Coordinates of C-alpha atoms and ligand atoms in Angstrom, one line a residue:
M12 CA -22.2 1.9 9.2
R13 CA -22.5 4.0 6.1
A14 CA -23.5 2.7 2.7
R15 CA -20.8 0.8 1.0
G16 CA -21.0 3.0 -2.1
H17 CA -19.9 6.1 -0.1
R18 CA -17.2 4.6 2.0
A19 CA -13.7 5.7 1.1
R20 CA -11.3 2.9 0.8
D21 CA -7.6 3.2 1.8
G22 CA -7.7 6.8 1.0
H23 CA -8.7 6.1 -2.6
A24 CA -11.7 7.6 -4.3
S25 CA -15.0 6.4 -3.1
L26 CA -17.6 4.6 -5.2
T27 CA -20.6 6.4 -6.5
R28 CA -23.7 4.6 -7.4
P29 CA -24.7 4.5 -11.1
R30 CA -27.8 6.4 -12.0
L31 CA -30.5 5.5 -14.4
G32 CA -30.0 7.6 -17.6
A33 CA -32.2 8.1 -20.6
G34 CA -30.5 5.3 -22.4
G35 CA -30.4 2.9 -19.5
L36 CA -27.9 2.6 -16.7
T37 CA -25.0 4.9 -17.1
Y38 CA -22.1 5.0 -14.9
H39 CA -21.2 8.5 -13.5
G40 CA -18.8 7.9 -10.6
V41 CA -15.3 7.3 -9.7
M42 CA -14.6 3.8 -8.4
A43 CA -12.1 2.4 -5.9
T44 CA -9.1 0.9 -7.4
L45 CA -6.6 -1.8 -6.3
T46 CA -3.0 -1.9 -7.3
E47 CA -1.5 -5.1 -8.4
R48 CA 0.3 -5.4 -5.1
Q49 CA -2.9 -4.9 -3.1
T50 CA -4.7 -7.5 -5.2
L51 CA -2.0 -10.0 -4.6
E52 CA -1.9 -9.2 -0.9
L53 CA -5.6 -10.0 -0.7
Y54 CA -5.0 -13.3 -2.5
E55 CA -2.0 -14.2 -0.3
K56 CA -3.4 -13.4 3.1
T57 CA -6.5 -15.6 2.4
G58 CA -4.4 -18.5 1.0
A59 CA -5.8 -18.0 -2.5
L60 CA -2.3 -17.5 -3.8
M61 CA 0.5 -19.7 -2.4
R62 CA 4.1 -19.9 -3.5
G63 CA 6.0 -23.2 -3.0
H64 CA 5.8 -26.6 -4.5
F65 CA 2.4 -28.0 -5.4
R66 CA 0.8 -31.0 -7.0
L67 CA -2.2 -29.8 -9.1
T68 CA -5.3 -31.8 -9.8
S69 CA -4.0 -32.4 -13.3
G70 CA -1.0 -34.2 -11.8
L71 CA 1.4 -31.5 -12.9
H72 CA 3.7 -29.8 -10.3
S73 CA 3.7 -26.0 -10.0
D74 CA 5.5 -23.3 -8.0
I75 CA 2.2 -21.3 -7.6
Y76 CA -1.2 -22.4 -6.3
L77 CA -4.2 -20.2 -7.1
Q78 CA -7.7 -20.7 -5.7
S79 CA -9.8 -17.6 -6.1
A80 CA -12.6 -19.1 -4.0
L81 CA -10.5 -18.7 -1.0
V82 CA -10.4 -14.9 -1.4
L83 CA -13.9 -14.6 -2.7
Q84 CA -15.3 -16.4 0.3
Y85 CA -15.0 -13.1 2.1
P86 CA -17.8 -10.8 0.7
E87 CA -15.8 -7.7 1.7
H88 CA -12.8 -8.8 -0.4
A89 CA -15.1 -9.9 -3.3
A90 CA -16.8 -6.5 -3.3
R91 CA -13.4 -4.8 -3.3
L92 CA -12.1 -6.9 -6.1
G93 CA -15.3 -6.4 -8.1
D94 CA -15.2 -2.6 -7.7
A95 CA -11.6 -2.5 -8.8
L96 CA -12.3 -4.7 -11.9
A97 CA -15.4 -2.6 -12.7
A98 CA -13.5 0.7 -12.5
P99 CA -11.6 0.6 -15.9
F100 CA -14.9 -0.4 -17.6
G101 CA -16.9 2.4 -16.0
D102 CA -17.4 4.2 -19.3
A103 CA -17.8 1.1 -21.5
G104 CA -21.6 1.3 -21.3
A105 CA -22.0 -2.4 -20.3
Q106 CA -25.6 -3.4 -19.7
S107 CA -24.7 -6.8 -18.2
V108 CA -21.7 -8.7 -16.9
L109 CA -21.2 -12.4 -17.8
A110 CA -18.8 -15.1 -16.5
P111 CA -18.4 -18.8 -16.9
A112 CA -19.7 -20.9 -14.0
I113 CA -18.6 -21.7 -11.3
G114 CA -15.4 -19.7 -10.7
G115 CA -16.6 -16.5 -12.4
I116 CA -20.0 -16.2 -10.9
L117 CA -19.1 -14.2 -7.8
V118 CA -16.8 -12.0 -9.9
A119 CA -19.6 -11.2 -12.3
H120 CA -21.9 -10.5 -9.4
E121 CA -19.6 -8.0 -7.7
V122 CA -18.5 -6.3 -11.0
A123 CA -22.2 -6.0 -12.0
R124 CA -23.1 -4.6 -8.6
A125 CA -20.4 -1.9 -9.0
L126 CA -21.7 -1.0 -12.4
G127 CA -25.4 -1.3 -11.5
V128 CA -26.2 -3.8 -14.1
R129 CA -27.3 -7.5 -14.4
A130 CA -24.9 -10.4 -13.6
L131 CA -25.3 -13.6 -15.7
F132 CA -23.3 -16.8 -16.0
T133 CA -22.8 -19.3 -18.7
E134 CA -22.6 -23.1 -18.3
R135 CA -21.5 -25.9 -20.5
E136 CA -24.3 -28.0 -22.0
N137 CA -23.0 -31.0 -24.0
G138 CA -19.6 -29.3 -24.1
V139 CA -20.9 -26.0 -25.5
M140 CA -21.0 -22.8 -23.4
R141 CA -24.5 -21.5 -23.2
L142 CA -26.9 -19.2 -21.4
R143 CA -29.3 -21.4 -19.4
R144 CA -31.8 -20.8 -16.6
G145 CA -33.8 -18.4 -18.7
F146 CA -31.0 -15.9 -19.1
T147 CA -31.4 -13.9 -22.3
L148 CA -29.7 -10.9 -24.0
T149 CA -31.5 -8.2 -25.9
P150 CA -30.3 -7.7 -29.5
G151 CA -27.0 -5.7 -29.4
E152 CA -26.8 -5.8 -25.5
R153 CA -23.4 -4.5 -24.4
C154 CA -21.8 -7.2 -22.3
L155 CA -18.7 -7.3 -20.2
V156 CA -17.1 -10.7 -19.8
V157 CA -15.2 -11.5 -16.6
E158 CA -13.3 -14.4 -15.0
D159 CA -11.5 -15.0 -11.8
V160 CA -8.3 -16.3 -13.4
I161 CA -7.4 -16.4 -17.1
T162 CA -4.9 -19.2 -17.7
T163 CA -5.2 -20.0 -21.4
G164 CA -8.2 -17.8 -22.1
G165 CA -10.1 -20.8 -23.4
S166 CA -13.3 -20.6 -21.3
T167 CA -13.3 -16.8 -21.5
R168 CA -13.2 -17.0 -25.3
E169 CA -16.1 -19.5 -25.1
V170 CA -18.2 -16.9 -23.1
V171 CA -17.3 -14.2 -25.7
E172 CA -18.6 -16.5 -28.5
C173 CA -21.7 -17.4 -26.4
V174 CA -22.5 -13.6 -26.0
R175 CA -22.1 -13.0 -29.7
A176 CA -24.1 -16.1 -30.7
S177 CA -26.8 -14.8 -28.3
G178 CA -27.0 -11.5 -30.1
G179 CA -24.9 -9.5 -27.6
A180 CA -21.9 -7.3 -28.2
V181 CA -18.8 -7.8 -26.0
V182 CA -17.4 -4.5 -24.7
G183 CA -14.5 -5.9 -22.8
V184 CA -12.8 -8.8 -21.0
G185 CA -11.7 -8.6 -17.4
S186 CA -10.1 -11.0 -14.9
L187 CA -8.9 -10.6 -11.4
I188 CA -5.7 -12.5 -12.3
D189 CA -3.9 -13.1 -15.6
R190 CA -1.6 -16.1 -15.4
S191 CA -1.4 -16.5 -19.2
G192 CA 1.8 -14.5 -19.3
G193 CA 0.0 -12.1 -21.6
A194 CA -0.6 -14.9 -24.1
A195 CA -4.4 -14.9 -23.9
A196 CA -5.3 -12.2 -26.5
F197 CA -8.8 -10.8 -27.2
D198 CA -10.1 -8.4 -29.8
V199 CA -11.7 -6.2 -27.2
K200 CA -10.4 -4.2 -24.2
R201 CA -8.7 -6.5 -21.7
V202 CA -7.9 -5.7 -18.1
A203 CA -6.5 -7.8 -15.2
L204 CA -5.9 -6.6 -11.7
A205 CA -2.7 -8.6 -11.4
T206 CA -0.4 -10.8 -13.4
V207 CA 1.0 -13.9 -12.0
S208 CA 3.5 -16.1 -13.8
A209 CA 3.4 -19.7 -12.8
T210 CA 5.3 -22.6 -14.3
T211 CA 4.1 -26.2 -14.4
W212 CA 6.1 -29.4 -15.0
P213 CA 5.4 -33.1 -15.2
P214 CA 6.6 -34.6 -11.9
E215 CA 9.5 -36.5 -13.6
S216 CA 11.0 -33.2 -14.9
C217 CA 10.0 -31.0 -11.9
P218 CA 13.1 -29.0 -10.8
L219 CA 11.6 -28.5 -7.3
C220 CA 11.4 -32.3 -6.8
K221 CA 15.0 -32.6 -7.9
T222 CA 16.0 -30.4 -4.9
G223 CA 14.4 -33.0 -2.6
S224 CA 11.3 -31.0 -1.8
Q225 CA 8.0 -32.7 -1.5
A226 CA 5.0 -31.4 -3.6
I227 CA 1.9 -30.4 -1.5
K228 CA -1.6 -31.1 -2.8
P229 CA -3.5 -27.9 -1.9
G230 CA -6.7 -28.4 -0.1
S231 CA -5.6 -31.7 1.4
R232 CA -3.6 -30.3 4.3
V233 CA -4.8 -30.5 7.8
Ligands
ZN352 ZN1 7.7 -31.3 -8.0

């Protein structure tokens, strides 16, 4: 098997490894991309995206169920998604990629691998998003913030604030899926591989329940 970085994917451009330039890691290649349809196909075939009638952990009912861990459990899919999310930031000069734990860790890892830079994650400590475990940023370090799914943008915004408070500069925000309906805005470049619109309702006003359908609790099926 040839090195992953030189394998053409679905007839798209192959990935080229970044090379170490005078100013640090600089990206010089063309990366594999995924269309929105290809991204959603990966999610759907692994059960990471289901359409139907679901009871979420919050108690709300929804017509969409999203669980990125189910697609990211396959390293090959995770690498493909990471490459595709890294591609539009190839010239952003990112020196590290950060994501909130736990859902974003694998995304940061794969995007960072594609860009040839470090992958870090933030965790909440007493309710505040912080860099722990000895992770540090150099003054002015150029950081790309990523997530698996952006719903309200809340935790992503906390990571952006954490980077800035730690002396870094945010060069962009990327997510595999945007389910905010475009509502989550950022003051930096923003990319999502796919947009998913999902509606949630309290059970008493759920239109799907009114049709006589039974809500499924994802993950509890046998
Ligand atoms: Zn319902």
